[in-house]
Short mmCIF file of C-alpha atoms in Angstrom, two decimals:
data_model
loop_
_atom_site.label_atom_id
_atom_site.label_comp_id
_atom_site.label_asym_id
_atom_site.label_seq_id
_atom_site.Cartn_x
_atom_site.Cartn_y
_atom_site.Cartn_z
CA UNK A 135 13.87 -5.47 -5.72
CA UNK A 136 11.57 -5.52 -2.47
CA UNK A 137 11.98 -2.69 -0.14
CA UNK A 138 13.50 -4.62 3.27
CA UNK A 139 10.77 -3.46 6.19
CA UNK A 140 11.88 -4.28 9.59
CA UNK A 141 9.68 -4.25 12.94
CA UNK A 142 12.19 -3.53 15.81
CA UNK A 143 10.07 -3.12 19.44
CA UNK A 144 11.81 -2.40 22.63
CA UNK A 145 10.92 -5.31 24.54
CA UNK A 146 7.99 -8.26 24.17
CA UNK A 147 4.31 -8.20 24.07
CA UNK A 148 4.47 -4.66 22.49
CA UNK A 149 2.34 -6.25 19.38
CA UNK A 150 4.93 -6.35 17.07
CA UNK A 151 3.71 -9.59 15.33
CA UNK A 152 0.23 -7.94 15.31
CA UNK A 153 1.15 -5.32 13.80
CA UNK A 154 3.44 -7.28 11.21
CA UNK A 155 0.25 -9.16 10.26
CA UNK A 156 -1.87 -6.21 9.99
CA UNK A 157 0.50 -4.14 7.51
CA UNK A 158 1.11 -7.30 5.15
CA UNK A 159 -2.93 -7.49 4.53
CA UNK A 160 -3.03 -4.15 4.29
CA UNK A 161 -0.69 -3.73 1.69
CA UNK A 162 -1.69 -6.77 -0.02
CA UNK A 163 -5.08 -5.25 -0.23
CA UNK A 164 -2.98 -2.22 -1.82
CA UNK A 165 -2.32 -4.85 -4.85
CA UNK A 166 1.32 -5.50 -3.33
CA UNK A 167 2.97 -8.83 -2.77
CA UNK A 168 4.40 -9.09 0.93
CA UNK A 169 7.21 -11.80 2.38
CA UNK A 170 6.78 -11.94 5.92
CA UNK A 171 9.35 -13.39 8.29
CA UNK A 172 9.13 -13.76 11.96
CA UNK A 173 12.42 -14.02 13.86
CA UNK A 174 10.96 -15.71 17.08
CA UNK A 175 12.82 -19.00 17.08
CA UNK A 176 9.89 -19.92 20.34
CA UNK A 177 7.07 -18.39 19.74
CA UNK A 178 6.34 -17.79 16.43
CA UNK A 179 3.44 -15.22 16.62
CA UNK A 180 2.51 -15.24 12.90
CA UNK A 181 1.87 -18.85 12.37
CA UNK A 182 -1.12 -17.97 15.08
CA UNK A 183 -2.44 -15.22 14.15
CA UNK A 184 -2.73 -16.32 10.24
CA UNK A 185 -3.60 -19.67 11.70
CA UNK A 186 -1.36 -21.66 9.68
CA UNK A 187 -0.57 -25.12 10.26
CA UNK A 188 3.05 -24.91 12.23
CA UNK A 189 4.28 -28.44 10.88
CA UNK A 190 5.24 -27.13 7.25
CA UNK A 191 7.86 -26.23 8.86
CA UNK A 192 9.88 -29.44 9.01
CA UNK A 193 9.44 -29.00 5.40
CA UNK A 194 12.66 -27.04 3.62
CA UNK A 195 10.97 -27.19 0.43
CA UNK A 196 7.51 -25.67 1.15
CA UNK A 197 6.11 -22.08 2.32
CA UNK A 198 2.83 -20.39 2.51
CA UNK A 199 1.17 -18.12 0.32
CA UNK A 200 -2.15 -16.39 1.63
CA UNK A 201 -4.45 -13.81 -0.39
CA UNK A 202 -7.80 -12.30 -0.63
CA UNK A 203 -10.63 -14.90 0.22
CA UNK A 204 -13.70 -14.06 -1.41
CA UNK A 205 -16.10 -16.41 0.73
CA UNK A 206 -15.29 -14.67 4.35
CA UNK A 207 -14.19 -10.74 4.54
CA UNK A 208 -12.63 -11.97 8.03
CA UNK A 209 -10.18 -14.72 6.79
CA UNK A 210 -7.94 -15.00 4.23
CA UNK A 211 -7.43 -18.17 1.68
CA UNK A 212 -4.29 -19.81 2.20
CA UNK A 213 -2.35 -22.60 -0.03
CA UNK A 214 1.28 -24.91 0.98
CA UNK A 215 3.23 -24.46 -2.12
CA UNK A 216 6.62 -25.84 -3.24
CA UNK A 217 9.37 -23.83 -4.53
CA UNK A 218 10.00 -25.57 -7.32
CA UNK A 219 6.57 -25.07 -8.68
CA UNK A 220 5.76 -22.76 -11.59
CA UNK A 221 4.61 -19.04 -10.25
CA UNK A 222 1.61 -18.25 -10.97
CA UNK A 223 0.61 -14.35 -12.77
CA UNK A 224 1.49 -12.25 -10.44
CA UNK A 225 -1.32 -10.94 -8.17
CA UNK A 226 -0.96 -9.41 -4.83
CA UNK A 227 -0.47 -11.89 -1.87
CA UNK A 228 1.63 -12.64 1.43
CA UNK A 229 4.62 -15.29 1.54
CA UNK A 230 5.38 -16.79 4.52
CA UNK A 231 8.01 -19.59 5.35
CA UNK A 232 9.87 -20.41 8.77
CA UNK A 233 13.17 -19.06 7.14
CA UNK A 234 13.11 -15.98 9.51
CA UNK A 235 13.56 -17.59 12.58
CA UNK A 236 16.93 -19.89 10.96
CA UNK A 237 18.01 -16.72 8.31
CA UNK A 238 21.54 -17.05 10.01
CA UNK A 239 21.53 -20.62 11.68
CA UNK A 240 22.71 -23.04 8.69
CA UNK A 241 18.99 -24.52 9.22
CA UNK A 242 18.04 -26.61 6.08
CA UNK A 243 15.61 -23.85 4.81
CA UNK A 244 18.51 -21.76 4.40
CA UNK A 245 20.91 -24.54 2.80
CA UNK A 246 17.98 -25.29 0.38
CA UNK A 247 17.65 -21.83 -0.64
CA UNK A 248 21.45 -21.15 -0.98
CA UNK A 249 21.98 -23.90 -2.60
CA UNK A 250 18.95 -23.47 -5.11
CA UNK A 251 20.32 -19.35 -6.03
CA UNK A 252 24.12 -20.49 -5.37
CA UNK A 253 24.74 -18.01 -3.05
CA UNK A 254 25.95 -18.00 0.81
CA UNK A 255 25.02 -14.45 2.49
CA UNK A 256 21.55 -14.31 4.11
CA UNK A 257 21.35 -10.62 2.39
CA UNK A 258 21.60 -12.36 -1.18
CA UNK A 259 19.17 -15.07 0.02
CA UNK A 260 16.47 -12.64 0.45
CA UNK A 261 16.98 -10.90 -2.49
CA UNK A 262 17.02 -13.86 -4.95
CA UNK A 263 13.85 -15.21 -3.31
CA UNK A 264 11.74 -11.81 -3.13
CA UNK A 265 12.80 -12.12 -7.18
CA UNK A 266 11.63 -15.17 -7.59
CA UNK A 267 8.65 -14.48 -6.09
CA UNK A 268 7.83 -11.14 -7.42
CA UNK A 269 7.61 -9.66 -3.97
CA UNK A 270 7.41 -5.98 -3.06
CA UNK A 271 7.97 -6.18 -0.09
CA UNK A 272 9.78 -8.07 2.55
CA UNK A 273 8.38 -7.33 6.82
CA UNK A 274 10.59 -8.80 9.36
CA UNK A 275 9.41 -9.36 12.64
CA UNK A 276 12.06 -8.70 14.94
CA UNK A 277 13.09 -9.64 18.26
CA UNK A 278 13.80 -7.06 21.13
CA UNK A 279 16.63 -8.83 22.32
CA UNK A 280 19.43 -7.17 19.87
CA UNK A 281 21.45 -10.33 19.83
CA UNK A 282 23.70 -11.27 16.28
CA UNK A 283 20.77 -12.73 14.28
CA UNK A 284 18.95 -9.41 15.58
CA UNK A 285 21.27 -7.58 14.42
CA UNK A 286 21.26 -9.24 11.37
CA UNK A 287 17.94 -8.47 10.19
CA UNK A 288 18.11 -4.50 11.11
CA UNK A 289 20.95 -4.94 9.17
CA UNK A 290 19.03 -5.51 5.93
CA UNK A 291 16.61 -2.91 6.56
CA UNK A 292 15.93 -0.28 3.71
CA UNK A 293 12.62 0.85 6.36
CA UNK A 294 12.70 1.06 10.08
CA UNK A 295 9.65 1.01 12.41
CA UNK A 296 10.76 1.21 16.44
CA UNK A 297 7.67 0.11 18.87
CA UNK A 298 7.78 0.99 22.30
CA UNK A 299 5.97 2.09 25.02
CA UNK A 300 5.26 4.88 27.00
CA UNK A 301 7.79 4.17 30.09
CA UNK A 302 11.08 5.25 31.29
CA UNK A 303 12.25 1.38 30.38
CA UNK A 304 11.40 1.68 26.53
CA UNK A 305 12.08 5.47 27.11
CA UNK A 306 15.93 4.48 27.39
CA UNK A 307 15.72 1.60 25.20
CA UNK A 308 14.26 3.58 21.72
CA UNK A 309 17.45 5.33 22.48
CA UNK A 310 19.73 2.46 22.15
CA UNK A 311 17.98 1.03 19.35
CA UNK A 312 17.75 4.30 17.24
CA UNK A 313 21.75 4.46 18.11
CA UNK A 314 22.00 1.46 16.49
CA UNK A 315 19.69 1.92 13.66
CA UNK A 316 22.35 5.24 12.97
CA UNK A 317 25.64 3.17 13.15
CA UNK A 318 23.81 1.08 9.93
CA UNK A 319 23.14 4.07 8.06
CA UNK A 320 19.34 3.06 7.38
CA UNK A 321 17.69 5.19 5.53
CA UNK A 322 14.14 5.60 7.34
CA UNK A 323 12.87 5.18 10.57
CA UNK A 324 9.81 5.86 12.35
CA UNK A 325 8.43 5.67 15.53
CA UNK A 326 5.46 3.84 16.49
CA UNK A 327 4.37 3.95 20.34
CA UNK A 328 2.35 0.87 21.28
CA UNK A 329 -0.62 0.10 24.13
CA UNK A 330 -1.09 3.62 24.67
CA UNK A 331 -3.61 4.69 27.05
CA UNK A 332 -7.20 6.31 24.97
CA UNK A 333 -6.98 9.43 27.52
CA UNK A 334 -3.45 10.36 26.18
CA UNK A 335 -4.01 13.23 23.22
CA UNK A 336 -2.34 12.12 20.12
CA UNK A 337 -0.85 15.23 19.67
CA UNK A 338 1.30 15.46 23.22
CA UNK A 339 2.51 11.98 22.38
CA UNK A 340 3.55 13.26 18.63
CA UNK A 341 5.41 16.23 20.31
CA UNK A 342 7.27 14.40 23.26
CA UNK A 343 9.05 11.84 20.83
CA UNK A 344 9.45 13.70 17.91
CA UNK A 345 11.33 16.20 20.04
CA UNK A 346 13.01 13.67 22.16
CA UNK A 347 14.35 11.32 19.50
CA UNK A 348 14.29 13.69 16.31
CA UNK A 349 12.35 11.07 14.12
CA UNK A 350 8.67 10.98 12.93
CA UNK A 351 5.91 9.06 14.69
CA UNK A 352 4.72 6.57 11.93
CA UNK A 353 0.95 5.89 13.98
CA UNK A 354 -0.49 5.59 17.68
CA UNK A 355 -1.52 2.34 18.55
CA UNK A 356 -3.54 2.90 21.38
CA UNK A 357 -4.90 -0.08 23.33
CA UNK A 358 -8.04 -1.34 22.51
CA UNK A 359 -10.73 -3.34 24.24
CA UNK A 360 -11.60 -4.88 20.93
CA UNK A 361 -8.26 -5.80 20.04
CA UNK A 362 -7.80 -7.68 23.34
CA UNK A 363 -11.06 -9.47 23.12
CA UNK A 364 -9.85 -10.77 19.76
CA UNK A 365 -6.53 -12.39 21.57
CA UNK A 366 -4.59 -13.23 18.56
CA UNK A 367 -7.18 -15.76 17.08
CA UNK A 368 -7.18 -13.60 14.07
CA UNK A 369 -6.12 -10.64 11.74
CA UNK A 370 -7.70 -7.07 13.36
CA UNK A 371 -7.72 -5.17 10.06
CA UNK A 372 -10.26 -7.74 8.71
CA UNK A 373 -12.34 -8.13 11.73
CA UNK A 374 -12.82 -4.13 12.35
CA UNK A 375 -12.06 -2.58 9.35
CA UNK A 376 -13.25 0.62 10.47
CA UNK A 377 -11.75 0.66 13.64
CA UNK A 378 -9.46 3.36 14.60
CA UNK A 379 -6.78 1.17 15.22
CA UNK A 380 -7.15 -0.15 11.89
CA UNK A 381 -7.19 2.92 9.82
CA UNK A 382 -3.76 4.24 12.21
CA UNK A 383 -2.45 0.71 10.61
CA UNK A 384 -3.47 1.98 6.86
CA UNK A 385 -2.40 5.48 7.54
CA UNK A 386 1.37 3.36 8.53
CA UNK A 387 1.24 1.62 5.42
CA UNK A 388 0.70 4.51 3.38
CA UNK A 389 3.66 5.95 5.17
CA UNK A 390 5.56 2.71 4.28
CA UNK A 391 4.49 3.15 0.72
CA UNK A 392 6.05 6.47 0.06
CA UNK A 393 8.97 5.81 1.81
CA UNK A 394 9.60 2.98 -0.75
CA UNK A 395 8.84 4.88 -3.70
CA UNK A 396 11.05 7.68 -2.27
CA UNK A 397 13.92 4.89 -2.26
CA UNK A 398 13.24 3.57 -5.42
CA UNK A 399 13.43 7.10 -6.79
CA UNK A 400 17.22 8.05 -5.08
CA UNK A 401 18.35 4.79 -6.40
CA UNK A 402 16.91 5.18 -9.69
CA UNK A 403 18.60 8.79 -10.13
CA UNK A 404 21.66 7.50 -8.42
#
C-alpha cells in the first residue's frame, strides 16, 4: 500500500509545490513510483512546474504519467494515459491527475474512480488507485488554509512535512498545525523551514524548533538566487543537481524513505 505523504505549509508562497515536485523526481530517481496530487483548486502549481498541458483535465478518464527522459537530464518524458489501459511493467515514475484539487467535491474524476473500484470514501479511492497503479508513494500538496477538504488530506497522512518560515506569523501557526496533526494521531512529522536567509547557521535554526515544537527538522531550505532565477519554469533537482538546495531535498527524501520502511515494519509486526 503507498505510504500517504502530505506537504502542510503555514501560509502561501512558502514553495510547497516546489518542493512537492522536487521529492517526487527524487524518489522516482530512487526506483519508486510517486502519485502526486495538488490541492490548489486556483492555482495549480504542479501542472507548471512539470509543464503539463492543464486541459487533460476536463478529461475524467485520463492522467499523467512522467519518468526518466533519456534525451535531456533537465526534463522529464511525459505521456496522457487512460485508466482503462493495460499497465505497463512496473518501473519507477510519477502519476499525476487533477483528482487532488476535487478529492472531496463529487467532481467527475472522483465519480469515475468510485464508480470504477465501487467504493465512496476518498480514503478508499486513494488506496484502490495507488494499487492499481503500483504506486509507492502518494505526495499531497496541501493548502495552508486548514479548511474541510484540508483537513481531509492531513487526514490521510501516514508522513507529515510542516513548511514555514522564520516569523512570529508561521511561528504561531506551526503551532496550530502541529496541534492538529496530534488530534489525528499521525505517525511522523517533520519540520521543514522554508526561504531561510544563507547567513542563518543551520545549526541555531535546528536547535530553536526542535526545542520549541519537540519534532525533528526534516531539511533547511534556504533561499536561493538560483532557484528564483529559475521561477517555476522547471524542476530544480534536474537543473542543479549539485546544488545545496538540491542535495537538502535528497537528504528529505531519504528521511521520507525510512520513515516508510519504519511504518511498513510496525504494521508488518502488528
Amino acid at each position: 500500500m503507498a505510504k500517504v505523504i502530505v506537504l502542510q505549509a503555514c501560509r502561501h508562497g512558502l514553495g510547497c509545490s516546489h518542493l512537492v515536485a522536487n521529492l517526487a523526481v527524487i524518489l522516482m530517481h530512487h526506483g519508486y513510483r510517486v502519485g502526486v496530487l495538488d490541492t490548489d483548486l486556483q492555482v495549480g502549481g504542479i501542472y507548471t512546474l512539470f509543464g503539463l498541458d492543464e486541459t487533460s483535465e476536463k478529461r475524467a478518464d485520463a492522467y499523467w504519467w512522467l519518468n526518466a527522459n533519456t534525451r535531456s537530464i533537465t526534463s522529464l518524458r511525459s505521456e496522457l494515459r487512460r485508466y482503462d489501459a493495460p499497465q505497463e511493467i512496473k518501473s519507477a515514475g510519477i502519476y499525476i491527475s487533477p483528482l487532488g484539487s476535487r478529492l472531496a467535491q463529487g467532481s467527475p474524476h472522483l465519480q469515475t474512480l468510485q464508480h470504477r473500484y465501487g467504493v465512496e470514501k476518498p480514503y478508499e479511492v486513494l488506496t484502490r488507485l495507488g494499487d492499481e497503479l503500483l504506486l509507492d508513494f502518494w505526495l499531497i500538496d496541501n493548502q495552508p488554509d486548514l479548511a474541510e477538504d484540508d483537513l481531509l488530506g492531513l487526514s490521510l497522512a501516514d508522513i507529515v512535512l510542516v513548511l514555514m518560515q522564520l516569523d512570529p506569523y508561521d511561528l504561531q501557526r506551526t503551532a496550530v498545525i502541529l496541534e492538529i496533526i496530534e488530534q489525528l494521531k499521525i505517525t511522523y512529522t517533520r519540520l521543514v523551514p522554508s526561504l531561510v536567509l544563507p547567513t542563518i547557521e543551520a545549526a541555531v535554526v535546528t536547535h530553536m524548533l526542535e526545542n520549541t515544537y519537540q519534532y525533528p527538522v526534516a531539511g533547511i531550505l534556504y533561499l536561493s538566487e538560483e532557484l528564483i532565477r529559475l521561477a517555476s519554469q522547471g524542476i530544480f533537482c534536474l537543473h542543479y543537481p549539485h546544488h545545496f538546495l538540491t542535495q537538502t531535498m535528497i537528504a528529505i527524501a531519504q528521511q521520507l524513505e525510512q520513515d516508510s520502511q519504519a511504518l511498513s515494519t510496525s504494521s508488518a509486526s502488528a
